[in-house]
Tab-separated table of C-alpha atoms and ligand atoms in Angstrom:
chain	number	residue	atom	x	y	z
B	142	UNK	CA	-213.792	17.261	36.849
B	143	UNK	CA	-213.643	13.369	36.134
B	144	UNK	CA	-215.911	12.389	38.877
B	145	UNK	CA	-217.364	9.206	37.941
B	146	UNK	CA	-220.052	7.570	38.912
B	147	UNK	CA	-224.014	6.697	38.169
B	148	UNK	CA	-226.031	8.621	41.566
B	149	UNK	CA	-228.942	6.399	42.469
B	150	UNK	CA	-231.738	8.985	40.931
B	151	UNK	CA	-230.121	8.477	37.397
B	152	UNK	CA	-229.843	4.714	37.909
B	153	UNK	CA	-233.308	3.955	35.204
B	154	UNK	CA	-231.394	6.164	32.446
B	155	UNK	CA	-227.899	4.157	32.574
B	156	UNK	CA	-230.049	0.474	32.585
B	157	UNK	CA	-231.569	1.933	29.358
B	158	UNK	CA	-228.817	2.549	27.933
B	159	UNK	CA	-226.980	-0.349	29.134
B	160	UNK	CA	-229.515	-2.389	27.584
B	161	UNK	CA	-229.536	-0.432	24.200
B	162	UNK	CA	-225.449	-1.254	24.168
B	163	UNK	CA	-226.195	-4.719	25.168
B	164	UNK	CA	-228.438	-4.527	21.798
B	165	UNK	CA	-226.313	-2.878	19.669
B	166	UNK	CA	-228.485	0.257	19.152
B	167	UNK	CA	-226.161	2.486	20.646
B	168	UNK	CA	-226.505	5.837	19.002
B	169	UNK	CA	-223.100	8.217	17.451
B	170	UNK	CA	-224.294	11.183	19.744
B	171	UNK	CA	-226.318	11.480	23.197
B	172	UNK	CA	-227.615	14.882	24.624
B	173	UNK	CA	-227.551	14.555	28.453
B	174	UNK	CA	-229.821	16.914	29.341
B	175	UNK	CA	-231.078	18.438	32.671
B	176	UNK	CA	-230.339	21.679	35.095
B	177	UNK	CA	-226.758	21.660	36.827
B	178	UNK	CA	-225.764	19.740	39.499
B	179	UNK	CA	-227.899	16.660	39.042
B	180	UNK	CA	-225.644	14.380	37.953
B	181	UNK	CA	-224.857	14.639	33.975
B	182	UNK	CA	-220.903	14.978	33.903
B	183	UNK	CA	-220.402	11.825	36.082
B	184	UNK	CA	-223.062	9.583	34.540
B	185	UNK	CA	-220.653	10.814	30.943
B	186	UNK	CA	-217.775	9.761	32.214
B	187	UNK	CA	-219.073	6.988	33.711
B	188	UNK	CA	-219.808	5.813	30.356
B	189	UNK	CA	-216.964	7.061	28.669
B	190	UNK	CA	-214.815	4.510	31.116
B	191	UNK	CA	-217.083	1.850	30.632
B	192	UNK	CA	-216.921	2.069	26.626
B	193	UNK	CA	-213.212	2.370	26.619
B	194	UNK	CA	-212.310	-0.279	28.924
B	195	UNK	CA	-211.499	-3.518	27.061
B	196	UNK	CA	-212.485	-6.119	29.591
B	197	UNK	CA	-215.983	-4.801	31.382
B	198	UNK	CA	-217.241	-7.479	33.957
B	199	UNK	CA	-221.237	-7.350	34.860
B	200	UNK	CA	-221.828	-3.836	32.982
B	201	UNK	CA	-218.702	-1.924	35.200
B	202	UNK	CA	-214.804	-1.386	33.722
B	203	UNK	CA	-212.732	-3.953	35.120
B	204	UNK	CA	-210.096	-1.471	36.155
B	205	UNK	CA	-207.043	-3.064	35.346
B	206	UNK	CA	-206.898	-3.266	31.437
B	207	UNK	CA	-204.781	-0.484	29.797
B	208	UNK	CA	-207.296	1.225	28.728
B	209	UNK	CA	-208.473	1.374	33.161
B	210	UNK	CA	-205.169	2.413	33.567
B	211	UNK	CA	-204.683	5.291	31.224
B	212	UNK	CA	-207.793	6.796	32.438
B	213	UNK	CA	-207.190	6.191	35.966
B	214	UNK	CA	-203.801	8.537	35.030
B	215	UNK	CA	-206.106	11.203	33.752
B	216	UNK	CA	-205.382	10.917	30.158
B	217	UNK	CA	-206.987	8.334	27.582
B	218	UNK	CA	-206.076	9.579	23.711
B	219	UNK	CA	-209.322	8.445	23.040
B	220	UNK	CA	-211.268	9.934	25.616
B	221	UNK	CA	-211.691	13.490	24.747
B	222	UNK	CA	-213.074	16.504	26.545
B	223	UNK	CA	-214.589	19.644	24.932
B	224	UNK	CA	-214.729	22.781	27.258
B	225	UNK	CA	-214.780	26.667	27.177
B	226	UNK	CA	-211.117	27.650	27.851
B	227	UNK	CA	-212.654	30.073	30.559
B	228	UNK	CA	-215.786	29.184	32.671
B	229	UNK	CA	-218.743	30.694	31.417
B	230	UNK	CA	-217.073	31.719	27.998
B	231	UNK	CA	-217.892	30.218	24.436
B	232	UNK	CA	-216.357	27.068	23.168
B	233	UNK	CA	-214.207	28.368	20.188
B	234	UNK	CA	-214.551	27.164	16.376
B	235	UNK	CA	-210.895	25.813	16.468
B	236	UNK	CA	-211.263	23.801	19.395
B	237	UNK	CA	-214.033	21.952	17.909
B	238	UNK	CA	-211.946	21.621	14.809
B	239	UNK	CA	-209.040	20.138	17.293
B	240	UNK	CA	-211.352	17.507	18.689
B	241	UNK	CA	-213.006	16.560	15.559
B	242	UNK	CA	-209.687	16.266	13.514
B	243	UNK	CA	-208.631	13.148	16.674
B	244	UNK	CA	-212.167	12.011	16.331
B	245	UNK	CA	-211.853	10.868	12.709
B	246	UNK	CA	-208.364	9.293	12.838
B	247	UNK	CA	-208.315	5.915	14.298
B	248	UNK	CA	-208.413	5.008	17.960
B	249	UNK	CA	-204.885	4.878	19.926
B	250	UNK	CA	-206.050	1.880	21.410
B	251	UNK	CA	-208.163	0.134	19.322
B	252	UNK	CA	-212.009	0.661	20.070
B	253	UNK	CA	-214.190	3.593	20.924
B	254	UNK	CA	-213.014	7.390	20.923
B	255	UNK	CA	-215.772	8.912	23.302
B	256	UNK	CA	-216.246	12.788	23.065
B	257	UNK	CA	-217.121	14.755	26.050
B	258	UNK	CA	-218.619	18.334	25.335
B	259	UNK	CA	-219.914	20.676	28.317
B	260	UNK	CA	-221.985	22.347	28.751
B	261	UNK	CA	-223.031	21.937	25.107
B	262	UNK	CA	-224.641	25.167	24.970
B	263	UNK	CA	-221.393	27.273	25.022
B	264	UNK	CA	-220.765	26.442	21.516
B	265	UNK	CA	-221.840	29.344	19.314
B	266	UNK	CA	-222.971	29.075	15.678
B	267	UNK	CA	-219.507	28.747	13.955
B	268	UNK	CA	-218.201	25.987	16.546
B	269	UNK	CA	-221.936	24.356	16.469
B	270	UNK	CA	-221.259	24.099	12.614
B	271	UNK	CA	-217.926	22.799	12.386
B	272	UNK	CA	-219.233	19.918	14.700
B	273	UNK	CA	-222.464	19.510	12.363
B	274	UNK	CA	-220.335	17.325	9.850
B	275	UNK	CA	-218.811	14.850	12.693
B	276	UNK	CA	-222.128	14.469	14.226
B	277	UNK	CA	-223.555	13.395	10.761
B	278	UNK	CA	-220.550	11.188	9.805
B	279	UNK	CA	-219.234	10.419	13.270
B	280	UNK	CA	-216.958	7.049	12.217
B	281	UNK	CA	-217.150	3.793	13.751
B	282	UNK	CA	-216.962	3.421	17.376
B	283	UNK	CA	-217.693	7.114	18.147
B	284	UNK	CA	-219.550	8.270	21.000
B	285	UNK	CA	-220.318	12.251	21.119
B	286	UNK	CA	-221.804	12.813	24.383
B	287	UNK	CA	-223.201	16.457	24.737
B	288	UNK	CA	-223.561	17.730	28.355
B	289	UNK	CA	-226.443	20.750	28.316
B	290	UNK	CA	-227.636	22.322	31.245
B	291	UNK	CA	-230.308	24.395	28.986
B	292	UNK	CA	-231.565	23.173	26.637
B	293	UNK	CA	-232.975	26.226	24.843
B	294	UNK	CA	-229.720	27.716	23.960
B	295	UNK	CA	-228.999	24.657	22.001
B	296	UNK	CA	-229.327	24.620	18.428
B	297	UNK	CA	-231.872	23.215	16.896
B	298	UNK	CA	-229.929	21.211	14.415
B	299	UNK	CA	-227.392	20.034	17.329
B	300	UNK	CA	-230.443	18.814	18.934
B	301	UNK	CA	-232.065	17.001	16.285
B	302	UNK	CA	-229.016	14.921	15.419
B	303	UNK	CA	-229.086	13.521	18.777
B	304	UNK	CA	-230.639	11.014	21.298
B	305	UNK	CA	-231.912	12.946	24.079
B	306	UNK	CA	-231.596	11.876	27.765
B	307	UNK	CA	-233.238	13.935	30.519
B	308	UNK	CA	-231.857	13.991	33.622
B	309	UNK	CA	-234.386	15.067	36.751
B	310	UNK	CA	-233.433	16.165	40.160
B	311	UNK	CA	-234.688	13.302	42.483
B	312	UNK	CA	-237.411	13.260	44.349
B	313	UNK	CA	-237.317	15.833	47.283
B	314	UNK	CA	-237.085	13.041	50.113
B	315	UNK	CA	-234.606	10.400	47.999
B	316	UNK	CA	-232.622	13.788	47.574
B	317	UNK	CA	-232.823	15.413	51.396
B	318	UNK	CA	-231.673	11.791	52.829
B	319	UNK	CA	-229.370	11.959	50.489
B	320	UNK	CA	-227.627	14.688	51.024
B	321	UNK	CA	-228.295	14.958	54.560
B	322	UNK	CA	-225.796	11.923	54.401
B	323	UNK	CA	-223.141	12.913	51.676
B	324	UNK	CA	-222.906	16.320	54.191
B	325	UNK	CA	-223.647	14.921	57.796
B	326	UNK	CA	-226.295	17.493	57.660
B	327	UNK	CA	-229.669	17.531	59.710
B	328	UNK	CA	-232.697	17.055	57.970
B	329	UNK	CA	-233.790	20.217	58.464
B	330	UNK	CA	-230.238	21.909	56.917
B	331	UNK	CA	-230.509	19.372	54.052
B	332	UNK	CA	-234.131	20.558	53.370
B	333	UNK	CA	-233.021	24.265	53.023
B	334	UNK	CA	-229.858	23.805	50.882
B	335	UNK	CA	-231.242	21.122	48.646
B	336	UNK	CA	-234.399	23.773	47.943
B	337	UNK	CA	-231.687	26.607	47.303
B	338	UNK	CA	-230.116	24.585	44.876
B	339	UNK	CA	-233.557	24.058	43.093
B	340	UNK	CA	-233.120	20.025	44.011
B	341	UNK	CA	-229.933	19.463	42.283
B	342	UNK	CA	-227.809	17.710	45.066
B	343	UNK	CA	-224.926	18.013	43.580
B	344	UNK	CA	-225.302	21.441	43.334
B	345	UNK	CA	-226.072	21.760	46.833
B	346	UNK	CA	-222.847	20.017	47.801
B	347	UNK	CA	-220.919	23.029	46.094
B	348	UNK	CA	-223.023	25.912	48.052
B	349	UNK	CA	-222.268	24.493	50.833
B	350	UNK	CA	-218.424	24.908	50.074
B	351	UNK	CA	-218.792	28.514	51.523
B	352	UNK	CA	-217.646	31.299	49.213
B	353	UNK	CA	-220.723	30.298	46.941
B	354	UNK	CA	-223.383	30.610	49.750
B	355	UNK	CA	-221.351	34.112	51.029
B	356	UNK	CA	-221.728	34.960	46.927
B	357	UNK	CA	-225.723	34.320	47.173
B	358	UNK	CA	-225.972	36.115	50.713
B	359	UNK	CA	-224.341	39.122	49.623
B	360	UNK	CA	-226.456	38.893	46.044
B	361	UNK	CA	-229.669	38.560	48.181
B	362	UNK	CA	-229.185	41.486	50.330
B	363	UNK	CA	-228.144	43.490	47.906
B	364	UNK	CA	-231.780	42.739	45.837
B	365	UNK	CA	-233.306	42.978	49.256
B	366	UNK	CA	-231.767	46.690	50.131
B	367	UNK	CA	-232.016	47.577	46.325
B	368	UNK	CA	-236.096	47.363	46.780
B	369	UNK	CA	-235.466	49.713	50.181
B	370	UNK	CA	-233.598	52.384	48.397
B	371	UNK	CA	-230.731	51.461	51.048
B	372	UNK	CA	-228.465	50.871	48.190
B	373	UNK	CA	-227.958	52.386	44.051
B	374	UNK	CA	-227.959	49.829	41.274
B	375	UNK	CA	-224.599	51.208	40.442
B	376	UNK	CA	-222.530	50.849	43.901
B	377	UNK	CA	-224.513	47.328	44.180
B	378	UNK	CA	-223.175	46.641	40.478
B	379	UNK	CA	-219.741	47.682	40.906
B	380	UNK	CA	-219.705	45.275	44.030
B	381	UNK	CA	-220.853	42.096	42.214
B	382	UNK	CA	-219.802	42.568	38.608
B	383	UNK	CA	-216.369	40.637	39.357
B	384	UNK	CA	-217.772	37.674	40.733
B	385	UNK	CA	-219.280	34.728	38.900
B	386	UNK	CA	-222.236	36.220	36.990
B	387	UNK	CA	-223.686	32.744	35.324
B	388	UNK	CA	-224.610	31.860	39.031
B	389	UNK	CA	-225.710	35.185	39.816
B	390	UNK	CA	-228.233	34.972	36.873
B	391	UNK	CA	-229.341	31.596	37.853
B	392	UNK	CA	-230.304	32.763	41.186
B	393	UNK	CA	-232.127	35.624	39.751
B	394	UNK	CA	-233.946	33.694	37.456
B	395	UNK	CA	-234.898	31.005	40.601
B	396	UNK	CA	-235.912	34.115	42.374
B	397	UNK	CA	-238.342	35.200	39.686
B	398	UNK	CA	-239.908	31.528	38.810
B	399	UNK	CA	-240.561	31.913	42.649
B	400	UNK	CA	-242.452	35.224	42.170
B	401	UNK	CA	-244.278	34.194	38.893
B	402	UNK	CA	-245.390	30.576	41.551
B	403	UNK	CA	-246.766	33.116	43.965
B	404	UNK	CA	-248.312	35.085	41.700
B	405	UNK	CA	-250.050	32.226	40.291
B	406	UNK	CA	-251.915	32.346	43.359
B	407	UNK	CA	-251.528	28.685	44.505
B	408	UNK	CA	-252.115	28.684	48.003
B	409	UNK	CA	-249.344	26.514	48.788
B	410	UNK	CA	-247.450	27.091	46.431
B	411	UNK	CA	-243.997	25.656	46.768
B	412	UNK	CA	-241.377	28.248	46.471
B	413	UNK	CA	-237.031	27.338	46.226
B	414	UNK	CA	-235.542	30.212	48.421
B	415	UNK	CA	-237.371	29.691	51.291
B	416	UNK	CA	-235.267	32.075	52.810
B	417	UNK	CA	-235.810	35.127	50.781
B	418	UNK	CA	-239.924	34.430	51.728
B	419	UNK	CA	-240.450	37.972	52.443
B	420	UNK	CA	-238.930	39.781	49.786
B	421	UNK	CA	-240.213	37.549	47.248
B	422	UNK	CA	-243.775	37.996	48.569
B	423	UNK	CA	-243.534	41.797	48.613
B	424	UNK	CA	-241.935	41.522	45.274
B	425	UNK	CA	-245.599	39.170	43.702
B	426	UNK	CA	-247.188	41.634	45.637
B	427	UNK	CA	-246.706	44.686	44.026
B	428	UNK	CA	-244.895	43.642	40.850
B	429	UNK	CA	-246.967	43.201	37.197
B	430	UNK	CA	-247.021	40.048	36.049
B	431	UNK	CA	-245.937	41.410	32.483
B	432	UNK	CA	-242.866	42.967	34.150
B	433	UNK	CA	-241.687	39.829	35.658
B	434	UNK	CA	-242.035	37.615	32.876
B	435	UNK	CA	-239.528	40.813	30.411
B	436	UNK	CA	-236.768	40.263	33.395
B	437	UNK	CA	-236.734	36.695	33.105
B	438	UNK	CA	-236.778	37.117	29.172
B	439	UNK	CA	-233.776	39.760	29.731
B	440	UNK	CA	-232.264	37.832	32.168
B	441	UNK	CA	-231.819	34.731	29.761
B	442	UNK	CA	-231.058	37.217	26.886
B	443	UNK	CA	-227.926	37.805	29.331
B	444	UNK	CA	-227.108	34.859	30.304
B	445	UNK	CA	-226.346	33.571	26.981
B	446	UNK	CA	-224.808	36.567	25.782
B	447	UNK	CA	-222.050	36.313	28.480
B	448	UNK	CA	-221.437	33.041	27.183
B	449	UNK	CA	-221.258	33.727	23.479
B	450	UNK	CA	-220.703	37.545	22.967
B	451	UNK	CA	-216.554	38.247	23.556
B	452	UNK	CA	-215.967	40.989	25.751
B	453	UNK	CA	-219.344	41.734	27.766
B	454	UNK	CA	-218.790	44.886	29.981
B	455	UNK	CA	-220.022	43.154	33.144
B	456	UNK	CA	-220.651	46.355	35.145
B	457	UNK	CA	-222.576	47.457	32.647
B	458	UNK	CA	-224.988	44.172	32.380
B	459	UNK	CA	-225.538	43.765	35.849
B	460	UNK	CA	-226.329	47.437	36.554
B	461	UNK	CA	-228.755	47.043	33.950
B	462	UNK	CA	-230.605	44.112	35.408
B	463	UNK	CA	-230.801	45.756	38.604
B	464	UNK	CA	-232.429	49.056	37.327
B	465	UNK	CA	-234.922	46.322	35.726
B	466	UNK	CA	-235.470	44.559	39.489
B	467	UNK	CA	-235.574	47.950	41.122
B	468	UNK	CA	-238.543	48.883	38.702
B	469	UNK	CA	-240.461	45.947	39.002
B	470	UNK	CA	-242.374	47.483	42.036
B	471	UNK	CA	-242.425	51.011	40.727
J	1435	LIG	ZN1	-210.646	-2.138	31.833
């Protein structure tokens, strides 16, 4: 959770900001702002440690001051984190409250109070509110950072009281070697995990953990045998509605910007999962364009409501989906 660091492909976003502290013009509230797994969550609490610290030497904590110290134990009052109680759940009204109420009292340790929030998208409209107020009055020497891996499920009034940093994958080579070296991988395995992961290395370091690649597999045949009539929509469905649905949804959604790219009918056109090539050819092949573009709309629509809504019957949503991908080429 508190990894900590600034990866070389986000190095141009912390000088700017560096140089905006250096300047004073550091704003109450930054949106950090990108797909998962490229880097977000570190480059926040990289920051967090470096505004908290009270002796920084050439832009990096010293590491020794209290302040290095209590956050090397894991717990600075004045470094706070904001997250769903359950993965992939909402972030409730009262734990905003909670955070907000330590926010405006002054700082244990004289100096900043730096909010973490992720993913900033989980709150829904009553925690978004109660955080409204703070983010227009945030106090002296507050930093709100909000993590948001998508951006559209954001509201609009969160977003507008913020300063926006995007955060991009890096470029497919800078990101291979890099990976190929975090893993010990060839540059051939690095190629084909970094493009499953849509570019995001660090995303790419957890598929290739295991269970989450045997999750994908499994999801992938099952889509694959769905379109063959080798398997129903409800025995596939009662086989993946227990396991983590937010990444099952992401892959879908990769899957489809991969059919909409080959429908498009660039001749090269560059596709993420390389290794479903054949189903997802078959798939722009026969499926209407107008159908494709409702599943990904559906797809989102369920996405967010398994974040936000409170008791989503899970068989029931992912059977639903995979009438929709079963009908596609009907
Ligand atoms: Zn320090």
């Amino acid at each position: 959770m508190s990894d900590e660091q600034i990866y070389p492909w986000l190095q141009d976003q912390w000088d700017k900001l560096i140089a905006q502290r250096a300047q004073g013009r550091l704003p109450h509230a930054l949106l950090l702002s990108g797909a998962p797994g490229v880097g977000k969550a570190a480059f926040a609490n990289a920051l967090a440690h470096l505004l908290l610290c009270h002796e920084p030497l050439d832009g990096k904590p010293c590491g020794q001051c209290r302040s290095c110290e209590l956050i090397a134990s894991g717990h600075h009052p004045d470094r706070l984190y904001l997250h769903p109680e359950e993965a992939g759940k909402a972030i409730r009204v009262d734990q905003v409250r909670e955070v907000t109420t330590v926010l405006h009292s002054t700082a244990q340790q004289g100096g900043y109070r730096v909010m973490i929030m992720e993913p900033a998208e989980a709150m829904n409209v009553s925690s978004a509110n109660a955080l409204l107020k703070t983010l227009e009055e945030p106090g002296q020497d507050t930093l709100l950072i909000l993590v948001c891996h998508q951006l559209g499920q954001l509201m609009p009034t969160i977003r507008s009281r913020c300063q926006r940093i995007d955060f991009r994958p890096p470029g497919t080579e800078e990101g291979e070697r890099w990976l190929a070296s975090k893993l010990e991988l060839t540059a051939e395995d690095a190629s084909r995990l970094l493009a499953i992961a849509q570019g995001a290395p660090l995303a790419a370091v957890e598929l290739n953990g295991g269970e989450l690649l045997e999750l994908r597999r499994t999801f992938l045949t099952g889509l694959a045998d769905l379109l063959r009539d080798r398997v129903s929509p409800i025995t596939l469905a009662e086989k993946l509605h227990k396991s983590e649905l937010i990444h099952l949804l992401d892959w879908w959604l990769s899957l489809l910007n991969d059919i909409a790219r080959l429908q498009s009918g660039a001749a090269d056109a560059a596709i993420s999962n390389v290794d479903m090539s054949k189903m997802l050819a078959a798939v722009a092949k026969r499926a209407d364009k107008v159908r494709i573009f409702a599943l990904v709309d559906r797809v989102q629509e369920e996405r967010k409501s398994l974040m936000l809504r409170h008791n989503p019957n899970r068989q029931l949503l992912v059977e639903k989906l995979l009438f929709d991908w079963r009908a596609l080429i009907r």
